[in-house]
């Protein structure tokens, strides 16, 4: 067994030893938070409780998570509590992006969150929002813009010295390179994930990084090593009841078994992934497994079944809500992309400060003044 794999397995066993304890405490935590809502007082603390409940429900029932994030958003707006509003906006953006698949709503919440993060000097939130913008641009097939946002997020991850996010963002960049057809660049990005994890002994490996390592070995034609890491990842996701990643990993393993020409196992993984995705109303992962089944049945020459799942995938895509600016940035995004400002000042405030001298001159002169645009 390689030192890399051994380290990975040690970290996995340690993390899994706490799973049953965390599951036992989840309901107790939720009960405790709900008790804090018994008071009629509307204050920032209540916003914090709503945000905490949203986070607790995220993997249990994302519809409940949405409910509490909306409550946090509305109350934070009413109280002008920016810290709570930022968390609510980011949660709603994530939920709409990854679960509801309403990219337009996700984009609006990220655009509302971005100036808040800047004004609060919250660099980690800025990084996550930029990563969110990258996801949104990818959903609209604007891959160059998606790569630009991911690079900007990476700059902040490096600035923060956060290896886990550096690895995670490299994993995502590898996916962007693959989607654009640049396999060599994808391999380099995934290799960077593996190097970062080895350097830090897999101490904070993200879900995306786990899959990226398996993907790396797949792309360099080492299916045996790839399968090892997919199995490690799947075991971890199953133990933590992370159904999104369980369903997604099954779709990835289906493709790997197609490569290995073991079509029966490929079919089993894709069907299992689809079952989990549909049972938990996971739209993206449902689509991932539809595509896997199309590939499986095409390889089996079962063209009728391949056509059935192709139509199911197309129908799912038509039901999604695309972002209005998928092929171009919003005003907030355009400004960030064009200038990459280091200042954290709110954009609207900057405009006011720039225009203030002009307004003063107009008032003093008592007549209109022609301004240079």
GROMACS .gro file of C-alpha atoms in nm:
model
  373
    1UNK     CA    1   0.000   0.000   0.000
    2UNK     CA    2   0.140   0.342  -0.097
    3UNK     CA    3   0.216   0.602   0.171
    4UNK     CA    4  -0.035   0.831   0.001
    5UNK     CA    5  -0.315   0.577   0.021
    6UNK     CA    6  -0.220   0.478   0.376
    7UNK     CA    7  -0.241   0.841   0.493
    8UNK     CA    8  -0.575   0.879   0.319
    9UNK     CA    9  -0.715   0.567   0.488
   10UNK     CA   10  -0.595   0.678   0.831
   11UNK     CA   11  -0.768   1.016   0.795
   12UNK     CA   12  -1.081   0.842   0.665
   13UNK     CA   13  -1.096   0.602   0.961
   14UNK     CA   14  -1.051   0.885   1.208
   15UNK     CA   15  -1.322   1.096   1.048
   16UNK     CA   16  -1.565   0.806   1.032
   17UNK     CA   17  -1.518   0.725   1.400
   18UNK     CA   18  -1.700   1.046   1.481
   19UNK     CA   19  -1.989   0.995   1.238
   20UNK     CA   20  -2.228   0.815   1.473
   21UNK     CA   21  -2.157   1.071   1.744
   22UNK     CA   22  -2.228   1.361   1.506
   23UNK     CA   23  -2.548   1.199   1.384
   24UNK     CA   24  -2.664   1.149   1.744
   25UNK     CA   25  -2.597   1.512   1.826
   26UNK     CA   26  -2.758   1.659   1.513
   27UNK     CA   27  -3.116   1.622   1.635
   28UNK     CA   28  -3.018   1.745   1.981
   29UNK     CA   29  -2.859   2.053   1.824
   30UNK     CA   30  -3.169   2.122   1.616
   31UNK     CA   31  -3.394   2.080   1.920
   32UNK     CA   32  -3.175   2.320   2.118
   33UNK     CA   33  -3.183   2.581   1.840
   34UNK     CA   34  -3.560   2.555   1.800
   35UNK     CA   35  -3.602   2.614   2.174
   36UNK     CA   36  -3.417   2.942   2.129
   37UNK     CA   37  -3.689   3.054   1.887
   38UNK     CA   38  -3.957   3.038   2.156
   39UNK     CA   39  -3.900   3.402   2.240
   40UNK     CA   40  -4.088   3.665   2.039
   41UNK     CA   41  -3.787   3.896   2.040
   42UNK     CA   42  -3.667   3.988   1.693
   43UNK     CA   43  -3.298   4.059   1.720
   44UNK     CA   44  -2.968   3.961   1.550
   45UNK     CA   45  -2.943   3.654   1.774
   46UNK     CA   46  -3.263   3.519   1.620
   47UNK     CA   47  -3.114   3.566   1.272
   48UNK     CA   48  -2.811   3.366   1.385
   49UNK     CA   49  -3.036   3.085   1.507
   50UNK     CA   50  -3.221   3.076   1.175
   51UNK     CA   51  -2.889   3.057   0.990
   52UNK     CA   52  -2.766   2.780   1.221
   53UNK     CA   53  -3.085   2.578   1.168
   54UNK     CA   54  -3.047   2.615   0.793
   55UNK     CA   55  -2.697   2.471   0.816
   56UNK     CA   56  -2.808   2.183   1.038
   57UNK     CA   57  -3.087   2.087   0.797
   58UNK     CA   58  -2.875   2.114   0.482
   59UNK     CA   59  -2.801   1.742   0.448
   60UNK     CA   60  -3.115   1.625   0.629
   61UNK     CA   61  -3.379   1.813   0.429
   62UNK     CA   62  -3.274   2.097   0.203
   63UNK     CA   63  -3.633   2.227   0.177
   64UNK     CA   64  -3.625   2.298   0.552
   65UNK     CA   65  -3.285   2.455   0.507
   66UNK     CA   66  -3.439   2.688   0.249
   67UNK     CA   67  -3.719   2.782   0.487
   68UNK     CA   68  -3.483   2.884   0.766
   69UNK     CA   69  -3.248   3.071   0.530
   70UNK     CA   70  -3.543   3.271   0.400
   71UNK     CA   71  -3.648   3.353   0.757
   72UNK     CA   72  -3.292   3.462   0.836
   73UNK     CA   73  -3.280   3.672   0.517
   74UNK     CA   74  -3.608   3.853   0.586
   75UNK     CA   75  -3.529   3.929   0.950
   76UNK     CA   76  -3.171   4.037   0.878
   77UNK     CA   77  -3.302   4.275   0.611
   78UNK     CA   78  -3.555   4.419   0.857
   79UNK     CA   79  -3.291   4.465   1.127
   80UNK     CA   80  -3.019   4.581   0.884
   81UNK     CA   81  -2.797   4.312   1.032
   82UNK     CA   82  -2.535   4.273   0.760
   83UNK     CA   83  -2.342   3.980   0.908
   84UNK     CA   84  -2.658   3.772   0.930
   85UNK     CA   85  -2.775   3.890   0.589
   86UNK     CA   86  -2.446   3.786   0.430
   87UNK     CA   87  -2.476   3.432   0.570
   88UNK     CA   88  -2.839   3.406   0.461
   89UNK     CA   89  -2.761   3.531   0.109
   90UNK     CA   90  -2.477   3.285   0.068
   91UNK     CA   91  -2.687   2.996   0.197
   92UNK     CA   92  -2.974   3.083  -0.036
   93UNK     CA   93  -2.732   3.116  -0.327
   94UNK     CA   94  -2.583   2.774  -0.250
   95UNK     CA   95  -2.923   2.610  -0.209
   96UNK     CA   96  -3.054   2.754  -0.535
   97UNK     CA   97  -2.734   2.662  -0.714
   98UNK     CA   98  -2.679   2.309  -0.591
   99UNK     CA   99  -3.026   2.183  -0.498
  100UNK     CA  100  -3.307   2.386  -0.661
  101UNK     CA  101  -3.097   2.448  -0.973
  102UNK     CA  102  -3.240   2.799  -1.007
  103UNK     CA  103  -2.927   2.967  -1.137
  104UNK     CA  104  -3.093   3.305  -1.177
  105UNK     CA  105  -3.189   3.316  -0.809
  106UNK     CA  106  -2.842   3.195  -0.708
  107UNK     CA  107  -2.685   3.470  -0.914
  108UNK     CA  108  -2.904   3.738  -0.753
  109UNK     CA  109  -2.818   3.624  -0.402
  110UNK     CA  110  -2.446   3.610  -0.480
  111UNK     CA  111  -2.461   3.962  -0.625
  112UNK     CA  112  -2.631   4.083  -0.308
  113UNK     CA  113  -2.376   3.903  -0.090
  114UNK     CA  114  -2.063   4.026  -0.269
  115UNK     CA  115  -2.069   4.394  -0.160
  116UNK     CA  116  -2.168   4.283   0.190
  117UNK     CA  117  -1.860   4.061   0.210
  118UNK     CA  118  -1.644   4.347   0.086
  119UNK     CA  119  -1.785   4.598   0.336
  120UNK     CA  120  -1.736   4.346   0.619
  121UNK     CA  121  -1.382   4.269   0.497
  122UNK     CA  122  -1.475   3.901   0.493
  123UNK     CA  123  -1.221   3.758   0.251
  124UNK     CA  124  -1.330   3.397   0.293
  125UNK     CA  125  -1.686   3.488   0.196
  126UNK     CA  126  -1.553   3.685  -0.103
  127UNK     CA  127  -1.366   3.373  -0.211
  128UNK     CA  128  -1.675   3.153  -0.180
  129UNK     CA  129  -1.888   3.405  -0.370
  130UNK     CA  130  -1.635   3.423  -0.653
  131UNK     CA  131  -1.641   3.043  -0.665
  132UNK     CA  132  -2.019   3.065  -0.681
  133UNK     CA  133  -2.000   3.306  -0.975
  134UNK     CA  134  -1.774   3.051  -1.143
  135UNK     CA  135  -2.035   2.777  -1.098
  136UNK     CA  136  -2.304   3.002  -1.243
  137UNK     CA  137  -2.097   3.088  -1.550
  138UNK     CA  138  -2.022   2.719  -1.598
  139UNK     CA  139  -2.395   2.645  -1.590
  140UNK     CA  140  -2.430   2.879  -1.888
  141UNK     CA  141  -2.135   2.715  -2.068
  142UNK     CA  142  -1.928   3.034  -2.033
  143UNK     CA  143  -1.615   2.839  -1.944
  144UNK     CA  144  -1.356   3.120  -1.991
  145UNK     CA  145  -1.547   3.341  -1.746
  146UNK     CA  146  -1.591   3.047  -1.509
  147UNK     CA  147  -1.214   2.994  -1.512
  148UNK     CA  148  -1.150   3.363  -1.444
  149UNK     CA  149  -1.372   3.367  -1.137
  150UNK     CA  150  -1.216   3.046  -1.009
  151UNK     CA  151  -0.867   3.196  -1.048
  152UNK     CA  152  -0.973   3.502  -0.848
  153UNK     CA  153  -1.110   3.276  -0.577
  154UNK     CA  154  -0.781   3.084  -0.580
  155UNK     CA  155  -0.585   3.406  -0.525
  156UNK     CA  156  -0.777   3.465  -0.204
  157UNK     CA  157  -0.733   3.103  -0.093
  158UNK     CA  158  -0.357   3.144  -0.135
  159UNK     CA  159  -0.369   3.478   0.048
  160UNK     CA  160  -0.553   3.311   0.337
  161UNK     CA  161  -0.311   3.019   0.338
  162UNK     CA  162  -0.604   2.778   0.328
  163UNK     CA  163  -0.472   2.460   0.169
  164UNK     CA  164  -0.811   2.284   0.175
  165UNK     CA  165  -0.973   2.554  -0.038
  166UNK     CA  166  -0.670   2.569  -0.266
  167UNK     CA  167  -0.708   2.196  -0.327
  168UNK     CA  168  -1.085   2.227  -0.367
  169UNK     CA  169  -1.052   2.509  -0.621
  170UNK     CA  170  -0.787   2.318  -0.814
  171UNK     CA  171  -1.024   2.021  -0.823
  172UNK     CA  172  -1.297   2.240  -0.967
  173UNK     CA  173  -1.055   2.398  -1.216
  174UNK     CA  174  -0.967   2.051  -1.339
  175UNK     CA  175  -1.334   1.994  -1.415
  176UNK     CA  176  -1.348   2.321  -1.609
  177UNK     CA  177  -1.043   2.222  -1.811
  178UNK     CA  178  -1.194   1.881  -1.887
  179UNK     CA  179  -1.517   2.040  -1.998
  180UNK     CA  180  -1.327   2.273  -2.231
  181UNK     CA  181  -1.140   1.975  -2.381
  182UNK     CA  182  -0.798   2.048  -2.229
  183UNK     CA  183  -0.717   1.711  -2.070
  184UNK     CA  184  -0.350   1.794  -2.012
  185UNK     CA  185  -0.439   2.104  -1.810
  186UNK     CA  186  -0.699   1.902  -1.618
  187UNK     CA  187  -0.436   1.642  -1.524
  188UNK     CA  188  -0.207   1.919  -1.401
  189UNK     CA  189  -0.484   2.070  -1.188
  190UNK     CA  190  -0.574   1.732  -1.035
  191UNK     CA  191  -0.204   1.657  -0.977
  192UNK     CA  192  -0.183   1.983  -0.780
  193UNK     CA  193  -0.471   1.861  -0.563
  194UNK     CA  194  -0.284   1.539  -0.491
  195UNK     CA  195   0.038   1.728  -0.417
  196UNK     CA  196  -0.137   1.964  -0.175
  197UNK     CA  197  -0.305   1.675   0.005
  198UNK     CA  198   0.019   1.481   0.036
  199UNK     CA  199   0.200   1.788   0.170
  200UNK     CA  200  -0.068   1.833   0.437
  201UNK     CA  201  -0.119   1.461   0.509
  202UNK     CA  202  -0.484   1.472   0.396
  203UNK     CA  203  -0.578   1.662   0.712
  204UNK     CA  204  -0.867   1.861   0.562
  205UNK     CA  205  -0.954   1.684   0.238
  206UNK     CA  206  -1.272   1.819   0.079
  207UNK     CA  207  -1.523   1.600  -0.103
  208UNK     CA  208  -1.424   1.754  -0.434
  209UNK     CA  209  -1.057   1.684  -0.367
  210UNK     CA  210  -1.130   1.318  -0.294
  211UNK     CA  211  -1.304   1.280  -0.629
  212UNK     CA  212  -1.035   1.481  -0.809
  213UNK     CA  213  -0.764   1.239  -0.693
  214UNK     CA  214  -0.964   0.945  -0.827
  215UNK     CA  215  -1.021   1.139  -1.148
  216UNK     CA  216  -0.648   1.211  -1.178
  217UNK     CA  217  -0.561   0.841  -1.181
  218UNK     CA  218  -0.839   0.776  -1.432
  219UNK     CA  219  -0.698   1.034  -1.673
  220UNK     CA  220  -0.343   0.899  -1.649
  221UNK     CA  221  -0.473   0.550  -1.735
  222UNK     CA  222  -0.442   0.392  -1.391
  223UNK     CA  223  -0.797   0.259  -1.342
  224UNK     CA  224  -0.700   0.036  -1.050
  225UNK     CA  225  -0.571   0.327  -0.842
  226UNK     CA  226  -0.867   0.539  -0.955
  227UNK     CA  227  -1.110   0.273  -0.834
  228UNK     CA  228  -0.938   0.260  -0.493
  229UNK     CA  229  -0.992   0.631  -0.438
  230UNK     CA  230  -1.349   0.624  -0.564
  231UNK     CA  231  -1.424   0.343  -0.318
  232UNK     CA  232  -1.261   0.536  -0.033
  233UNK     CA  233  -1.464   0.844  -0.123
  234UNK     CA  234  -1.789   0.648  -0.156
  235UNK     CA  235  -1.739   0.483   0.182
  236UNK     CA  236  -1.679   0.818   0.347
  237UNK     CA  237  -1.983   0.981   0.185
  238UNK     CA  238  -2.206   0.687   0.280
  239UNK     CA  239  -2.091   0.698   0.642
  240UNK     CA  240  -2.162   1.071   0.664
  241UNK     CA  241  -2.499   1.033   0.488
  242UNK     CA  242  -2.392   1.286   0.225
  243UNK     CA  243  -2.641   1.174  -0.038
  244UNK     CA  244  -2.541   1.430  -0.298
  245UNK     CA  245  -2.185   1.303  -0.309
  246UNK     CA  246  -2.291   0.939  -0.281
  247UNK     CA  247  -2.514   0.975  -0.587
  248UNK     CA  248  -2.248   1.169  -0.779
  249UNK     CA  249  -1.972   0.918  -0.695
  250UNK     CA  250  -2.189   0.633  -0.826
  251UNK     CA  251  -2.218   0.815  -1.159
  252UNK     CA  252  -1.839   0.860  -1.173
  253UNK     CA  253  -1.780   0.494  -1.091
  254UNK     CA  254  -2.022   0.396  -1.365
  255UNK     CA  255  -1.804   0.577  -1.618
  256UNK     CA  256  -1.493   0.413  -1.474
  257UNK     CA  257  -1.644   0.066  -1.511
  258UNK     CA  258  -1.739   0.145  -1.870
  259UNK     CA  259  -1.370   0.223  -1.926
  260UNK     CA  260  -1.284  -0.112  -1.762
  261UNK     CA  261  -1.544  -0.279  -1.992
  262UNK     CA  262  -1.737  -0.411  -1.694
  263UNK     CA  263  -2.075  -0.289  -1.816
  264UNK     CA  264  -2.280  -0.483  -1.562
  265UNK     CA  265  -2.114  -0.307  -1.270
  266UNK     CA  266  -2.132   0.022  -1.455
  267UNK     CA  267  -2.508  -0.022  -1.487
  268UNK     CA  268  -2.541  -0.115  -1.119
  269UNK     CA  269  -2.360   0.199  -1.006
  270UNK     CA  270  -2.557   0.429  -1.234
  271UNK     CA  271  -2.891   0.279  -1.129
  272UNK     CA  272  -2.794   0.302  -0.761
  273UNK     CA  273  -2.685   0.662  -0.803
  274UNK     CA  274  -3.010   0.746  -0.980
  275UNK     CA  275  -3.215   0.577  -0.707
  276UNK     CA  276  -3.045   0.783  -0.435
  277UNK     CA  277  -3.067   1.107  -0.633
  278UNK     CA  278  -3.437   1.066  -0.711
  279UNK     CA  279  -3.523   0.959  -0.355
  280UNK     CA  280  -3.363   1.277  -0.221
  281UNK     CA  281  -3.487   1.504  -0.504
  282UNK     CA  282  -3.131   1.589  -0.609
  283UNK     CA  283  -3.168   1.736  -0.955
  284UNK     CA  284  -2.805   1.772  -1.057
  285UNK     CA  285  -2.713   1.423  -0.942
  286UNK     CA  286  -3.021   1.282  -1.115
  287UNK     CA  287  -2.888   1.432  -1.436
  288UNK     CA  288  -2.537   1.295  -1.371
  289UNK     CA  289  -2.673   0.943  -1.344
  290UNK     CA  290  -2.903   0.984  -1.646
  291UNK     CA  291  -2.592   1.064  -1.850
  292UNK     CA  292  -2.407   0.768  -1.700
  293UNK     CA  293  -2.692   0.538  -1.798
  294UNK     CA  294  -2.693   0.679  -2.151
  295UNK     CA  295  -2.323   0.587  -2.177
  296UNK     CA  296  -2.381   0.243  -2.022
  297UNK     CA  297  -2.666   0.146  -2.253
  298UNK     CA  298  -2.491   0.290  -2.557
  299UNK     CA  299  -2.192   0.067  -2.475
  300UNK     CA  300  -2.433  -0.228  -2.434
  301UNK     CA  301  -2.598  -0.149  -2.770
  302UNK     CA  302  -2.928  -0.110  -2.583
  303UNK     CA  303  -3.024   0.188  -2.793
  304UNK     CA  304  -3.387   0.201  -2.678
  305UNK     CA  305  -3.279   0.239  -2.315
  306UNK     CA  306  -3.008   0.488  -2.410
  307UNK     CA  307  -3.273   0.694  -2.588
  308UNK     CA  308  -3.506   0.668  -2.287
  309UNK     CA  309  -3.247   0.819  -2.052
  310UNK     CA  310  -3.140   1.076  -2.309
  311UNK     CA  311  -3.497   1.202  -2.324
  312UNK     CA  312  -3.519   1.197  -1.942
  313UNK     CA  313  -3.202   1.407  -1.921
  314UNK     CA  314  -3.325   1.654  -2.183
  315UNK     CA  315  -3.658   1.686  -2.001
  316UNK     CA  316  -3.476   1.755  -1.674
  317UNK     CA  317  -3.261   2.024  -1.834
  318UNK     CA  318  -3.568   2.199  -1.974
  319UNK     CA  319  -3.720   2.212  -1.625
  320UNK     CA  320  -3.423   2.401  -1.480
  321UNK     CA  321  -3.412   2.778  -1.441
  322UNK     CA  322  -3.112   2.922  -1.624
  323UNK     CA  323  -2.938   3.238  -1.514
  324UNK     CA  324  -3.021   3.545  -1.719
  325UNK     CA  325  -2.655   3.644  -1.750
  326UNK     CA  326  -2.509   3.302  -1.821
  327UNK     CA  327  -2.312   3.429  -2.120
  328UNK     CA  328  -2.201   3.754  -1.957
  329UNK     CA  329  -2.141   3.905  -1.617
  330UNK     CA  330  -2.378   4.119  -1.414
  331UNK     CA  331  -2.269   4.473  -1.336
  332UNK     CA  332  -2.109   4.357  -1.011
  333UNK     CA  333  -1.931   4.075  -1.190
  334UNK     CA  334  -1.817   4.298  -1.478
  335UNK     CA  335  -1.658   4.541  -1.237
  336UNK     CA  336  -1.482   4.263  -1.047
  337UNK     CA  337  -1.357   4.095  -1.363
  338UNK     CA  338  -1.239   4.412  -1.532
  339UNK     CA  339  -1.063   4.581  -1.244
  340UNK     CA  340  -1.018   4.320  -0.968
  341UNK     CA  341  -1.026   4.600  -0.707
  342UNK     CA  342  -0.843   4.548  -0.382
  343UNK     CA  343  -1.052   4.802  -0.196
  344UNK     CA  344  -1.350   4.662  -0.011
  345UNK     CA  345  -1.566   4.976  -0.044
  346UNK     CA  346  -1.922   4.924  -0.161
  347UNK     CA  347  -1.949   4.998  -0.535
  348UNK     CA  348  -2.247   5.231  -0.495
  349UNK     CA  349  -2.061   5.430  -0.229
  350UNK     CA  350  -1.763   5.462  -0.461
  351UNK     CA  351  -1.984   5.614  -0.730
  352UNK     CA  352  -2.128   5.861  -0.480
  353UNK     CA  353  -1.782   5.970  -0.369
  354UNK     CA  354  -1.667   6.013  -0.727
  355UNK     CA  355  -1.972   6.220  -0.819
  356UNK     CA  356  -1.976   6.429  -0.499
  357UNK     CA  357  -1.739   6.705  -0.626
  358UNK     CA  358  -1.953   6.741  -0.939
  359UNK     CA  359  -2.269   6.784  -0.731
  360UNK     CA  360  -2.095   7.047  -0.516
  361UNK     CA  361  -1.984   7.245  -0.820
  362UNK     CA  362  -2.336   7.235  -0.963
  363UNK     CA  363  -2.484   7.362  -0.639
  364UNK     CA  364  -2.229   7.641  -0.605
  365UNK     CA  365  -2.258   7.751  -0.963
  366UNK     CA  366  -2.635   7.737  -0.952
  367UNK     CA  367  -2.655   7.610  -1.305
  368UNK     CA  368  -2.611   7.277  -1.491
  369UNK     CA  369  -2.258   7.177  -1.574
  370UNK     CA  370  -2.172   6.947  -1.863
  371UNK     CA  371  -1.993   6.641  -1.727
  372UNK     CA  372  -1.741   6.419  -1.904
  373UNK     CA  373  -1.879   6.065  -1.910
   0.00000   0.00000   0.00000
